[in-house]
PDB file of C-alpha atoms and ligand atoms in Angstrom:
ATOM      1  CA  UNK O 270     120.893 115.975 110.824  1.00 98.00           C
ATOM      2  CA  UNK O 271     117.168 116.177 111.396  1.00 98.00           C
ATOM      3  CA  UNK O 272     115.028 118.899 109.805  1.00 98.00           C
ATOM      4  CA  UNK O 273     112.467 120.416 112.174  1.00 99.00           C
ATOM      5  CA  UNK O 274     109.885 122.694 110.612  1.00 99.00           C
ATOM      6  CA  UNK O 275     106.394 124.166 110.775  1.00 98.00           C
ATOM      7  CA  UNK O 276     104.082 124.958 107.905  1.00 98.00           C
ATOM      8  CA  UNK O 277     100.778 126.826 107.762  1.00 98.00           C
ATOM      9  CA  UNK O 278      99.919 126.618 104.051  1.00 98.00           C
ATOM     10  CA  UNK O 279     102.210 123.765 102.943  1.00 98.00           C
ATOM     11  CA  UNK O 280     105.067 125.624 101.242  1.00 98.00           C
ATOM     12  CA  UNK O 281     107.684 124.807 103.868  1.00 99.00           C
ATOM     13  CA  UNK O 282     106.446 121.209 104.006  1.00 98.00           C
ATOM     14  CA  UNK O 283     106.991 120.925 100.232  1.00 98.00           C
ATOM     15  CA  UNK O 284     110.513 122.341 100.583  1.00 98.00           C
ATOM     16  CA  UNK O 285     111.372 119.879 103.340  1.00 98.00           C
ATOM     17  CA  UNK O 286     109.965 116.897 101.422  1.00 98.00           C
ATOM     18  CA  UNK O 287     112.218 117.793  98.483  1.00 98.00           C
ATOM     19  CA  UNK O 288     115.261 117.496 100.766  1.00 98.00           C
ATOM     20  CA  UNK O 289     114.626 113.791 101.287  1.00 98.00           C
ATOM     21  CA  UNK O 290     115.973 114.065 104.832  1.00 98.00           C
ATOM     22  CA  UNK O 291     114.701 112.855 108.176  1.00 98.00           C
ATOM     23  CA  UNK O 292     112.218 115.491 109.371  1.00 98.00           C
ATOM     24  CA  UNK O 293     109.786 116.426 112.124  1.00 98.00           C
ATOM     25  CA  UNK O 294     106.835 118.792 111.604  1.00 98.00           C
ATOM     26  CA  UNK O 295     106.007 120.882 114.664  1.00 98.00           C
ATOM     27  CA  UNK O 296     102.325 121.513 115.362  1.00 98.00           C
ATOM     28  CA  UNK O 297     100.357 122.597 118.405  1.00 97.00           C
ATOM     29  CA  UNK O 298     100.190 118.912 119.369  1.00 98.00           C
ATOM     30  CA  UNK O 299     103.932 118.221 119.631  1.00 98.00           C
ATOM     31  CA  UNK O 300     105.515 121.631 120.291  1.00 98.00           C
ATOM     32  CA  UNK O 301     106.791 120.476 123.687  1.00 98.00           C
ATOM     33  CA  UNK O 302     108.346 117.237 122.428  1.00 98.00           C
ATOM     34  CA  UNK O 303     111.971 116.569 123.434  1.00 98.00           C
ATOM     35  CA  UNK O 304     114.655 115.809 120.852  1.00 98.00           C
ATOM     36  CA  UNK O 305     118.004 114.098 121.461  1.00 98.00           C
ATOM     37  CA  UNK O 306     119.808 114.606 118.164  1.00 98.00           C
ATOM     38  CA  UNK O 307     121.183 117.573 116.178  1.00 98.00           C
ATOM     39  CA  UNK O 308     118.617 119.428 114.090  1.00 98.00           C
ATOM     40  CA  UNK O 309     118.109 122.446 111.862  1.00 98.00           C
ATOM     41  CA  UNK O 310     114.915 124.522 111.907  1.00 98.00           C
ATOM     42  CA  UNK O 311     113.181 125.572 108.687  1.00 99.00           C
ATOM     43  CA  UNK O 312     110.703 128.346 109.481  1.00 99.00           C
ATOM     44  CA  UNK O 313     108.094 130.067 107.343  1.00 99.00           C
ATOM     45  CA  UNK O 314     107.570 133.764 108.097  1.00 98.00           C
ATOM     46  CA  UNK O 315     104.544 134.954 110.036  1.00 98.00           C
ATOM     47  CA  UNK O 316     103.820 137.211 112.978  1.00 98.00           C
ATOM     48  CA  UNK O 317     105.380 136.038 116.212  1.00 97.00           C
ATOM     49  CA  UNK O 318     102.152 134.568 117.620  1.00 97.00           C
ATOM     50  CA  UNK O 319     101.916 132.150 114.701  1.00 98.00           C
ATOM     51  CA  UNK O 320     105.487 130.858 114.910  1.00 98.00           C
ATOM     52  CA  UNK O 321     105.856 130.686 118.703  1.00 98.00           C
ATOM     53  CA  UNK O 322     105.470 126.892 118.587  1.00 98.00           C
ATOM     54  CA  UNK O 323     109.020 126.879 117.207  1.00 98.00           C
ATOM     55  CA  UNK O 324     110.217 128.810 120.264  1.00 98.00           C
ATOM     56  CA  UNK O 325     108.277 126.383 122.474  1.00 98.00           C
ATOM     57  CA  UNK O 326     110.022 123.451 120.810  1.00 98.00           C
ATOM     58  CA  UNK O 327     113.508 124.960 121.035  1.00 98.00           C
ATOM     59  CA  UNK O 328     113.011 125.841 124.711  1.00 98.00           C
ATOM     60  CA  UNK O 329     111.674 122.425 125.734  1.00 98.00           C
ATOM     61  CA  UNK O 330     114.023 120.210 127.770  1.00 98.00           C
ATOM     62  CA  UNK O 331     117.537 120.321 126.327  1.00 98.00           C
ATOM     63  CA  UNK O 332     116.314 120.916 122.777  1.00 98.00           C
ATOM     64  CA  UNK O 333     118.201 124.189 122.408  1.00 98.00           C
ATOM     65  CA  UNK O 334     121.554 122.430 122.835  1.00 98.00           C
ATOM     66  CA  UNK O 335     120.861 120.309 119.727  1.00 98.00           C
ATOM     67  CA  UNK O 336     119.861 123.270 117.499  1.00 98.00           C
ATOM     68  CA  UNK O 337     122.595 123.743 114.858  1.00 98.00           C
ATOM     69  CA  UNK O 338     121.121 126.310 112.468  1.00 98.00           C
ATOM     70  CA  UNK O 339     118.057 127.971 110.991  1.00 98.00           C
ATOM     71  CA  UNK O 340     116.729 128.487 107.469  1.00 98.00           C
ATOM     72  CA  UNK O 341     113.659 130.430 106.409  1.00 98.00           C
ATOM     73  CA  UNK O 342     110.965 130.549 103.788  1.00 98.00           C
ATOM     74  CA  UNK O 343     109.117 133.745 102.950  1.00 98.00           C
ATOM     75  CA  UNK O 344     107.935 136.104 100.250  1.00 98.00           C
ATOM     76  CA  UNK O 345     110.202 138.895  98.946  1.00 98.00           C
ATOM     77  CA  UNK O 346     107.161 141.173  98.502  1.00 98.00           C
ATOM     78  CA  UNK O 347     107.466 141.749 102.248  1.00 98.00           C
ATOM     79  CA  UNK O 348     110.724 143.604 101.533  1.00 98.00           C
ATOM     80  CA  UNK O 349     112.565 144.330 104.781  1.00 98.00           C
ATOM     81  CA  UNK O 350     110.349 141.818 106.568  1.00 98.00           C
ATOM     82  CA  UNK O 351     111.507 139.022 104.224  1.00 98.00           C
ATOM     83  CA  UNK O 352     112.121 135.921 106.346  1.00 98.00           C
ATOM     84  CA  UNK O 353     112.271 137.848 109.621  1.00 98.00           C
ATOM     85  CA  UNK O 354     111.143 134.782 111.584  1.00 98.00           C
ATOM     86  CA  UNK O 355     114.236 132.764 110.638  1.00 99.00           C
ATOM     87  CA  UNK O 356     116.510 135.772 111.121  1.00 98.00           C
ATOM     88  CA  UNK O 357     115.108 136.361 114.614  1.00 98.00           C
ATOM     89  CA  UNK O 358     115.427 132.680 115.577  1.00 98.00           C
ATOM     90  CA  UNK O 359     119.070 132.553 114.452  1.00 98.00           C
ATOM     91  CA  UNK O 360     119.864 135.716 116.378  1.00 98.00           C
ATOM     92  CA  UNK O 361     117.907 134.811 119.523  1.00 98.00           C
ATOM     93  CA  UNK O 362     119.397 131.312 119.819  1.00 98.00           C
ATOM     94  CA  UNK O 363     122.905 132.166 118.544  1.00 98.00           C
ATOM     95  CA  UNK O 364     123.021 129.721 115.639  1.00 98.00           C
ATOM     96  CA  UNK O 365     123.938 130.274 111.960  1.00 98.00           C
ATOM     97  CA  UNK O 366     121.357 131.505 109.469  1.00 98.00           C
ATOM     98  CA  UNK O 367     121.881 128.913 106.726  1.00 98.00           C
ATOM     99  CA  UNK O 368     119.632 130.030 103.867  1.00 98.00           C
ATOM    100  CA  UNK O 369     116.545 132.096 102.974  1.00 98.00           C
ATOM    101  CA  UNK O 370     114.211 131.154 100.126  1.00 98.00           C
ATOM    102  CA  UNK O 371     110.772 131.949  98.737  1.00 98.00           C
ATOM    103  CA  UNK O 372     107.757 129.657  99.172  1.00 98.00           C
ATOM    104  CA  UNK O 373     108.672 125.990  98.499  1.00 98.00           C
ATOM    105  CA  UNK O 374     112.160 126.865  97.221  1.00 98.00           C
ATOM    106  CA  UNK O 375     113.774 126.188  93.845  1.00 98.00           C
ATOM    107  CA  UNK O 376     116.073 123.302  92.921  1.00 98.00           C
ATOM    108  CA  UNK O 377     118.937 125.704  93.630  1.00 98.00           C
ATOM    109  CA  UNK O 378     117.558 126.410  97.128  1.00 98.00           C
ATOM    110  CA  UNK O 379     117.317 122.683  97.860  1.00 98.00           C
ATOM    111  CA  UNK O 380     120.900 122.069  96.699  1.00 98.00           C
ATOM    112  CA  UNK O 381     122.326 125.109  98.481  1.00 98.00           C
ATOM    113  CA  UNK O 382     120.555 124.319 101.755  1.00 98.00           C
ATOM    114  CA  UNK O 383     121.728 120.691 101.707  1.00 98.00           C
ATOM    115  CA  UNK O 384     125.306 121.856 101.170  1.00 98.00           C
ATOM    116  CA  UNK O 385     125.045 124.234 104.128  1.00 98.00           C
ATOM    117  CA  UNK O 386     123.686 121.423 106.314  1.00 98.00           C
ATOM    118  CA  UNK O 387     126.520 119.120 105.214  1.00 97.00           C
ATOM    119  CA  UNK O 388     129.031 121.806 106.178  1.00 96.00           C
ATOM    120  CA  UNK O 389     127.656 121.682 109.726  1.00 96.00           C
ATOM    121  CA  UNK O 390     128.918 118.093 109.920  1.00 85.00           C
TER     122      UNK O 390
HETATM  123  C1  FMN Y 122      99.418 136.389 106.743  1.00 82.43           C
HETATM  124  C2  FMN Y 122     100.757 136.194 106.102  1.00 82.43           C
HETATM  125  C3  FMN Y 122     101.837 136.955 106.516  1.00 82.43           C
HETATM  126  C4  FMN Y 122     103.100 136.772 105.947  1.00 82.43           C
HETATM  127  N1  FMN Y 122     104.141 137.570 106.348  1.00 82.43           N
HETATM  128  C5  FMN Y 122     105.363 137.426 105.773  1.00 82.43           C
HETATM  129  C6  FMN Y 122     106.458 138.272 106.139  1.00 82.43           C
HETATM  130  O1  FMN Y 122     106.352 139.157 106.990  1.00 82.43           O
HETATM  131  N2  FMN Y 122     107.661 138.070 105.533  1.00 82.43           N
HETATM  132  C7  FMN Y 122     107.853 137.087 104.583  1.00 82.43           C
HETATM  133  O2  FMN Y 122     108.974 136.941 104.106  1.00 82.43           O
HETATM  134  N3  FMN Y 122     106.823 136.275 104.208  1.00 82.43           N
HETATM  135  C8  FMN Y 122     105.596 136.425 104.785  1.00 82.43           C
HETATM  136  N4  FMN Y 122     104.554 135.617 104.390  1.00 82.43           N
HETATM  137  C9  FMN Y 122     104.805 134.597 103.365  1.00 82.43           C
HETATM  138  C10 FMN Y 122     104.982 133.197 103.950  1.00 82.43           C
HETATM  139  O3  FMN Y 122     105.939 133.161 104.993  1.00 82.43           O
HETATM  140  C11 FMN Y 122     105.453 132.267 102.811  1.00 82.43           C
HETATM  141  O4  FMN Y 122     104.424 132.169 101.849  1.00 82.43           O
HETATM  142  C12 FMN Y 122     105.839 130.899 103.290  1.00 82.43           C
HETATM  143  O5  FMN Y 122     106.380 130.148 102.208  1.00 82.43           O
HETATM  144  C13 FMN Y 122     104.650 130.145 103.844  1.00 82.43           C
HETATM  145  O6  FMN Y 122     105.081 128.904 104.337  1.00 82.43           O
HETATM  146  P1  FMN Y 122     104.021 127.764 104.746  1.00 82.43           P
HETATM  147  O7  FMN Y 122     103.139 127.504 103.555  1.00 82.43           O
HETATM  148  O8  FMN Y 122     104.866 126.575 105.090  1.00 82.43           O
HETATM  149  O9  FMN Y 122     103.238 128.259 105.915  1.00 82.43           O
HETATM  150  C14 FMN Y 122     103.288 135.794 104.943  1.00 82.43           C
HETATM  151  C15 FMN Y 122     102.190 135.032 104.519  1.00 82.43           C
HETATM  152  C16 FMN Y 122     100.932 135.219 105.068  1.00 82.43           C
HETATM  153  C17 FMN Y 122      99.768 134.392 104.577  1.00 82.43           C
END
């Protein structure tokens, strides 16, 4: 399973590096790249305009058919808006919401997320 993510200030990138899994960082330069293998998105939480490159990626070619789940990083100080980006992606593309964590995630978050990914097969 590949991990596809974006990161504005580096927190999500740190989380993904701790997973030690094959990963792809989405930026403005590669948002329309095609993928041909199953992947999970890890999304930080920002206003829609800032995270739309993830929608661009998912909607490119047949990329949506390979999307197996979504996880999100955020900040609980945002209360009801905690991790809304990942929640919206999971709902909009009809895939499981695997895990929500704060910033770069704890050791527990890393372990829990990896277990959820393994369960996807
Ligand atoms: C301008 C701004 C808006 C944010 N809005 C939210 C939010 O609505 N909900 C949330 O859970 N986190 C929010 N965050 C927190 C980030 O999503 C969180 O720090 C995340 O770990 C950042 O990931 P990154 O460093 O990979 O970009 C916001 C952060 C900033 C700077």
